[in-house]
Amino acid sequence: MSDEQLVAMLVERARSEGPQLTGQGGLLQQLTKRVLESALEGEITDHLGYERHDAVGRGSGNSRNGSRAKTVLTDVGPVEVKVPRDTAGSFEPQIVKKRQRRLTGIDEMVLSLSAKGLTHGEISAHLAEVYGAEVSKQTVSTITDQVMEGMAEWQNRPLDRVYPVLFVDAINVKIRDGKVANRPIYVVMAVTVDGTRDILGIWAGDGGEGAKYWLHVFTELKNRGLDDVLMLVCDGLKGLPEAVETVWPRTIVQTCVVHLLRNSFRYAARQDWDKVAGALKPVYTAPSEDAATERFLEFQESWGRKYPAIVKLWSDAWAEFVPFLAFDIEIRKVICSTNAIESVNARIRRSVRARGHFPNEAAALKCIYMALMSLDPTGKGRKRWTMRWKAPLNAFQIAFEGRLTPSNN
């Protein structure tokens, strides 16, 4: 029976018995079986050099030697195929290789589901429910472990010589190391000279995020080719300004204004939040550093006695808060906060929240890496991001003349 006749027969059967497409005995499963077996038959014909029952094969020294049944897991469920053999045992099938039990589509599906935050048990249950495929949690773990090699290569890839802005932020993840505890996972995201987003790497902190820790991270970035950063935006992380100055002396460190405001509300009563926010707004929207100082003194006069902790918070962060006030409004809008990295953090949080906690640091980093690699699958977000950065990059070009040019990429 020809392939066309077989397809017609299967379609007619589906019409008469009900259009069961997937699952055991489904139309797609039968078609997949036929396609795989036809491909395998073509492979052994190419290997032997003659068609089945062809007289040319007589006395050739090698011939067909029946077949063996093998079940492989595919996108449409488990499919049993007959793999042809030769008498010499030299036939090496490629479409379904020896000892291969899964076609690549299944691996890609598992990685996609894992990147979206499903646990290994949920992925196993999903494949069993939808495709009738029995895939153990251990097999799912083995498939996801394949990304580790790619992760190591990604984490050590060469970087551009200069980036206009680096955003540094952290996500707390529960990791079991003797006991379950929160560990910070730091993400460094850059804006390139072309206005695109580039995640430079992820690092698992140990709680000691002082100057020594950040010096290690930034030295690693410099060793990968990053010689200059115009501005670095962060959430007032301890020891970070000192480390930046050591590695990139000309880089301006900017504290995230949004985080500064949020931290201020921790020290204020709920009924005063709107009033405190209104009193602080003239400070971070001031036209210059001098004007901001005047507005802050007015805030201190009005609220300093009731909320001295807020005054101390802003005073301690003042040196890293004021740099953006010296720049054009286009630059201010993109460097006054870490909002540019918040969408990335939200995607990471969705992935790690479903896991509860991770058995070790490597498992946490693997999960976050897969989440980062699945960002913006359609590319629409990338286009919006690039368009949003056109005006700021022009302003950067003027403000940092000589340090930011396309040739530096």
Short mmCIF file of N, CA and C in Angstrom, two decimals, residues 92-173:
data_model
loop_
_atom_site.label_atom_id
_atom_site.label_comp_id
_atom_site.label_asym_id
_atom_site.label_seq_id
_atom_site.Cartn_x
_atom_site.Cartn_y
_atom_site.Cartn_z
N GLU A 92 23.42 1.80 11.00
CA GLU A 92 23.25 2.76 12.10
C GLU A 92 22.14 3.74 11.72
N PRO A 93 20.90 3.49 12.14
CA PRO A 93 19.80 4.39 11.78
C PRO A 93 20.01 5.78 12.38
N GLN A 94 19.55 6.81 11.67
CA GLN A 94 19.72 8.19 12.11
C GLN A 94 18.40 8.82 12.58
N ILE A 95 17.30 8.49 11.91
CA ILE A 95 16.01 9.09 12.27
C ILE A 95 15.59 8.64 13.67
N VAL A 96 15.86 7.37 13.99
CA VAL A 96 15.66 6.84 15.34
C VAL A 96 16.93 6.07 15.68
N LYS A 97 17.85 6.71 16.34
CA LYS A 97 19.15 6.12 16.57
C LYS A 97 19.09 4.98 17.58
N LYS A 98 20.15 4.16 17.57
CA LYS A 98 20.23 3.07 18.53
C LYS A 98 20.19 3.62 19.96
N ARG A 99 19.41 2.96 20.81
CA ARG A 99 19.23 3.31 22.21
C ARG A 99 18.48 4.63 22.41
N GLN A 100 18.02 5.25 21.33
CA GLN A 100 17.23 6.48 21.46
C GLN A 100 15.79 6.13 21.79
N ARG A 101 15.25 6.72 22.82
CA ARG A 101 13.89 6.43 23.25
C ARG A 101 12.95 7.63 23.10
N ARG A 102 13.51 8.81 22.80
CA ARG A 102 12.69 10.01 22.64
C ARG A 102 13.12 10.75 21.40
N LEU A 103 12.17 11.26 20.64
CA LEU A 103 12.50 12.15 19.54
C LEU A 103 12.70 13.55 20.10
N THR A 104 13.42 14.40 19.37
CA THR A 104 13.84 15.70 19.91
C THR A 104 12.67 16.58 20.31
N GLY A 105 11.53 16.44 19.68
CA GLY A 105 10.38 17.28 20.01
C GLY A 105 9.96 17.14 21.46
N ILE A 106 10.09 15.93 22.02
CA ILE A 106 9.74 15.71 23.42
C ILE A 106 10.70 16.46 24.33
N ASP A 107 11.99 16.40 24.03
CA ASP A 107 12.97 17.12 24.83
C ASP A 107 12.66 18.62 24.83
N GLU A 108 12.34 19.16 23.65
CA GLU A 108 12.04 20.58 23.55
C GLU A 108 10.78 20.92 24.34
N MET A 109 9.80 20.02 24.32
CA MET A 109 8.57 20.24 25.07
C MET A 109 8.83 20.27 26.57
N VAL A 110 9.64 19.33 27.03
CA VAL A 110 9.98 19.26 28.46
C VAL A 110 10.71 20.52 28.90
N LEU A 111 11.67 20.98 28.09
CA LEU A 111 12.42 22.18 28.43
C LEU A 111 11.51 23.41 28.45
N SER A 112 10.57 23.48 27.51
CA SER A 112 9.64 24.60 27.46
C SER A 112 8.74 24.62 28.69
N LEU A 113 8.20 23.46 29.07
CA LEU A 113 7.34 23.39 30.24
C LEU A 113 8.11 23.70 31.51
N SER A 114 9.34 23.23 31.59
CA SER A 114 10.17 23.51 32.75
C SER A 114 10.48 25.00 32.87
N ALA A 115 10.76 25.66 31.73
CA ALA A 115 11.05 27.09 31.73
C ALA A 115 9.84 27.91 32.17
N LYS A 116 8.64 27.37 31.97
CA LYS A 116 7.43 28.08 32.37
C LYS A 116 7.07 27.85 33.83
N GLY A 117 7.91 27.09 34.53
CA GLY A 117 7.73 26.96 35.97
C GLY A 117 7.13 25.65 36.44
N LEU A 118 6.80 24.70 35.55
CA LEU A 118 6.24 23.43 35.98
C LEU A 118 7.32 22.59 36.66
N THR A 119 6.95 21.91 37.72
CA THR A 119 7.88 21.01 38.39
C THR A 119 8.04 19.74 37.56
N HIS A 120 9.04 18.94 37.91
CA HIS A 120 9.28 17.69 37.18
C HIS A 120 8.08 16.76 37.29
N GLY A 121 7.45 16.71 38.46
CA GLY A 121 6.27 15.87 38.64
C GLY A 121 5.11 16.36 37.79
N GLU A 122 4.92 17.68 37.69
CA GLU A 122 3.83 18.23 36.88
C GLU A 122 4.05 17.97 35.40
N ILE A 123 5.31 18.06 34.96
CA ILE A 123 5.61 17.77 33.55
C ILE A 123 5.32 16.31 33.24
N SER A 124 5.74 15.42 34.13
CA SER A 124 5.49 13.99 33.94
C SER A 124 4.00 13.70 33.88
N ALA A 125 3.22 14.33 34.77
CA ALA A 125 1.77 14.13 34.79
C ALA A 125 1.12 14.71 33.53
N HIS A 126 1.62 15.85 33.06
CA HIS A 126 1.07 16.48 31.87
C HIS A 126 1.26 15.59 30.63
N LEU A 127 2.45 15.05 30.46
CA LEU A 127 2.72 14.19 29.31
C LEU A 127 1.88 12.92 29.35
N ALA A 128 1.65 12.39 30.57
CA ALA A 128 0.84 11.19 30.70
C ALA A 128 -0.63 11.49 30.39
N GLU A 129 -1.12 12.65 30.85
CA GLU A 129 -2.53 13.00 30.66
C GLU A 129 -2.84 13.35 29.21
N VAL A 130 -1.98 14.14 28.58
CA VAL A 130 -2.27 14.64 27.23
C VAL A 130 -1.85 13.66 26.15
N TYR A 131 -0.67 13.02 26.33
CA TYR A 131 -0.11 12.20 25.26
C TYR A 131 -0.10 10.71 25.58
N GLY A 132 -0.50 10.35 26.80
CA GLY A 132 -0.45 8.95 27.18
C GLY A 132 0.96 8.43 27.27
N ALA A 133 1.91 9.31 27.53
CA ALA A 133 3.33 8.94 27.56
C ALA A 133 3.82 8.85 28.99
N GLU A 134 4.47 7.77 29.32
CA GLU A 134 5.01 7.57 30.66
C GLU A 134 6.45 8.09 30.69
N VAL A 135 6.63 9.24 31.26
CA VAL A 135 7.96 9.84 31.39
C VAL A 135 8.20 10.10 32.87
N SER A 136 9.19 9.44 33.43
CA SER A 136 9.44 9.57 34.86
C SER A 136 10.03 10.93 35.20
N LYS A 137 9.94 11.29 36.47
CA LYS A 137 10.55 12.55 36.93
C LYS A 137 12.06 12.53 36.74
N GLN A 138 12.65 11.34 36.88
CA GLN A 138 14.08 11.22 36.67
C GLN A 138 14.45 11.51 35.22
N THR A 139 13.61 11.03 34.27
CA THR A 139 13.86 11.30 32.85
C THR A 139 13.73 12.79 32.57
N VAL A 140 12.72 13.44 33.15
CA VAL A 140 12.55 14.88 32.98
C VAL A 140 13.78 15.61 33.51
N SER A 141 14.29 15.18 34.66
CA SER A 141 15.49 15.79 35.23
C SER A 141 16.69 15.60 34.31
N THR A 142 16.80 14.41 33.71
CA THR A 142 17.91 14.13 32.79
C THR A 142 17.84 15.05 31.57
N ILE A 143 16.61 15.26 31.05
CA ILE A 143 16.45 16.13 29.89
C ILE A 143 16.84 17.57 30.22
N THR A 144 16.36 18.06 31.37
CA THR A 144 16.66 19.46 31.73
C THR A 144 18.14 19.65 32.07
N ASP A 145 18.80 18.57 32.51
CA ASP A 145 20.23 18.68 32.80
C ASP A 145 21.05 18.96 31.54
N GLN A 146 20.46 18.70 30.38
CA GLN A 146 21.18 18.94 29.13
C GLN A 146 21.50 20.42 28.92
N VAL A 147 20.74 21.31 29.58
CA VAL A 147 20.95 22.74 29.37
C VAL A 147 22.17 23.25 30.11
N MET A 148 22.72 22.46 31.03
CA MET A 148 23.82 22.95 31.86
C MET A 148 25.05 23.29 31.03
N GLU A 149 25.31 22.47 29.99
CA GLU A 149 26.47 22.76 29.14
C GLU A 149 26.28 24.08 28.40
N GLY A 150 25.07 24.29 27.88
CA GLY A 150 24.79 25.56 27.22
C GLY A 150 24.83 26.73 28.18
N MET A 151 24.42 26.50 29.43
CA MET A 151 24.45 27.55 30.43
C MET A 151 25.88 27.98 30.74
N ALA A 152 26.78 27.01 30.86
CA ALA A 152 28.18 27.33 31.14
C ALA A 152 28.79 28.15 30.01
N GLU A 153 28.46 27.77 28.77
CA GLU A 153 28.97 28.52 27.62
C GLU A 153 28.40 29.94 27.59
N TRP A 154 27.11 30.07 27.89
CA TRP A 154 26.45 31.38 27.92
C TRP A 154 27.04 32.27 29.00
N GLN A 155 27.29 31.70 30.17
CA GLN A 155 27.79 32.48 31.30
C GLN A 155 29.23 32.96 31.07
N ASN A 156 29.94 32.34 30.16
CA ASN A 156 31.34 32.71 29.92
C ASN A 156 31.58 33.27 28.52
N ARG A 157 30.52 33.62 27.80
CA ARG A 157 30.67 34.14 26.44
C ARG A 157 31.32 35.52 26.46
N PRO A 158 32.02 35.91 25.37
CA PRO A 158 32.62 37.25 25.30
C PRO A 158 31.54 38.32 25.27
N LEU A 159 31.87 39.49 25.85
CA LEU A 159 30.92 40.60 25.92
C LEU A 159 31.38 41.76 25.04
N ASP A 160 30.48 42.72 24.82
CA ASP A 160 30.85 43.94 24.10
C ASP A 160 31.85 44.73 24.93
N ARG A 161 32.57 45.63 24.25
CA ARG A 161 33.59 46.42 24.97
C ARG A 161 32.97 47.49 25.86
N VAL A 162 31.80 48.01 25.48
CA VAL A 162 31.16 49.06 26.27
C VAL A 162 29.65 48.87 26.23
N TYR A 163 29.01 49.17 27.36
CA TYR A 163 27.56 49.19 27.45
C TYR A 163 27.12 50.53 28.04
N PRO A 164 26.06 51.14 27.51
CA PRO A 164 25.57 52.40 28.08
C PRO A 164 25.10 52.26 29.52
N VAL A 165 24.34 51.19 29.80
CA VAL A 165 23.76 51.02 31.14
C VAL A 165 23.81 49.55 31.54
N LEU A 166 24.13 49.32 32.81
CA LEU A 166 23.96 48.01 33.42
C LEU A 166 22.91 48.13 34.52
N PHE A 167 22.00 47.15 34.58
CA PHE A 167 21.02 47.08 35.65
C PHE A 167 21.35 45.85 36.49
N VAL A 168 21.44 46.05 37.80
CA VAL A 168 21.75 44.95 38.71
C VAL A 168 20.60 44.80 39.69
N ASP A 169 20.08 43.59 39.81
CA ASP A 169 18.99 43.34 40.75
C ASP A 169 19.10 41.91 41.27
N ALA A 170 18.28 41.61 42.28
CA ALA A 170 18.37 40.29 42.91
C ALA A 170 16.98 39.69 43.10
N ILE A 171 16.93 38.37 43.05
CA ILE A 171 15.72 37.60 43.33
C ILE A 171 16.06 36.64 44.47
N ASN A 172 15.24 36.63 45.53
CA ASN A 172 15.47 35.69 46.62
C ASN A 172 14.86 34.34 46.28
N VAL A 173 15.65 33.29 46.41
CA VAL A 173 15.24 31.93 46.08
C VAL A 173 15.53 31.03 47.27
#
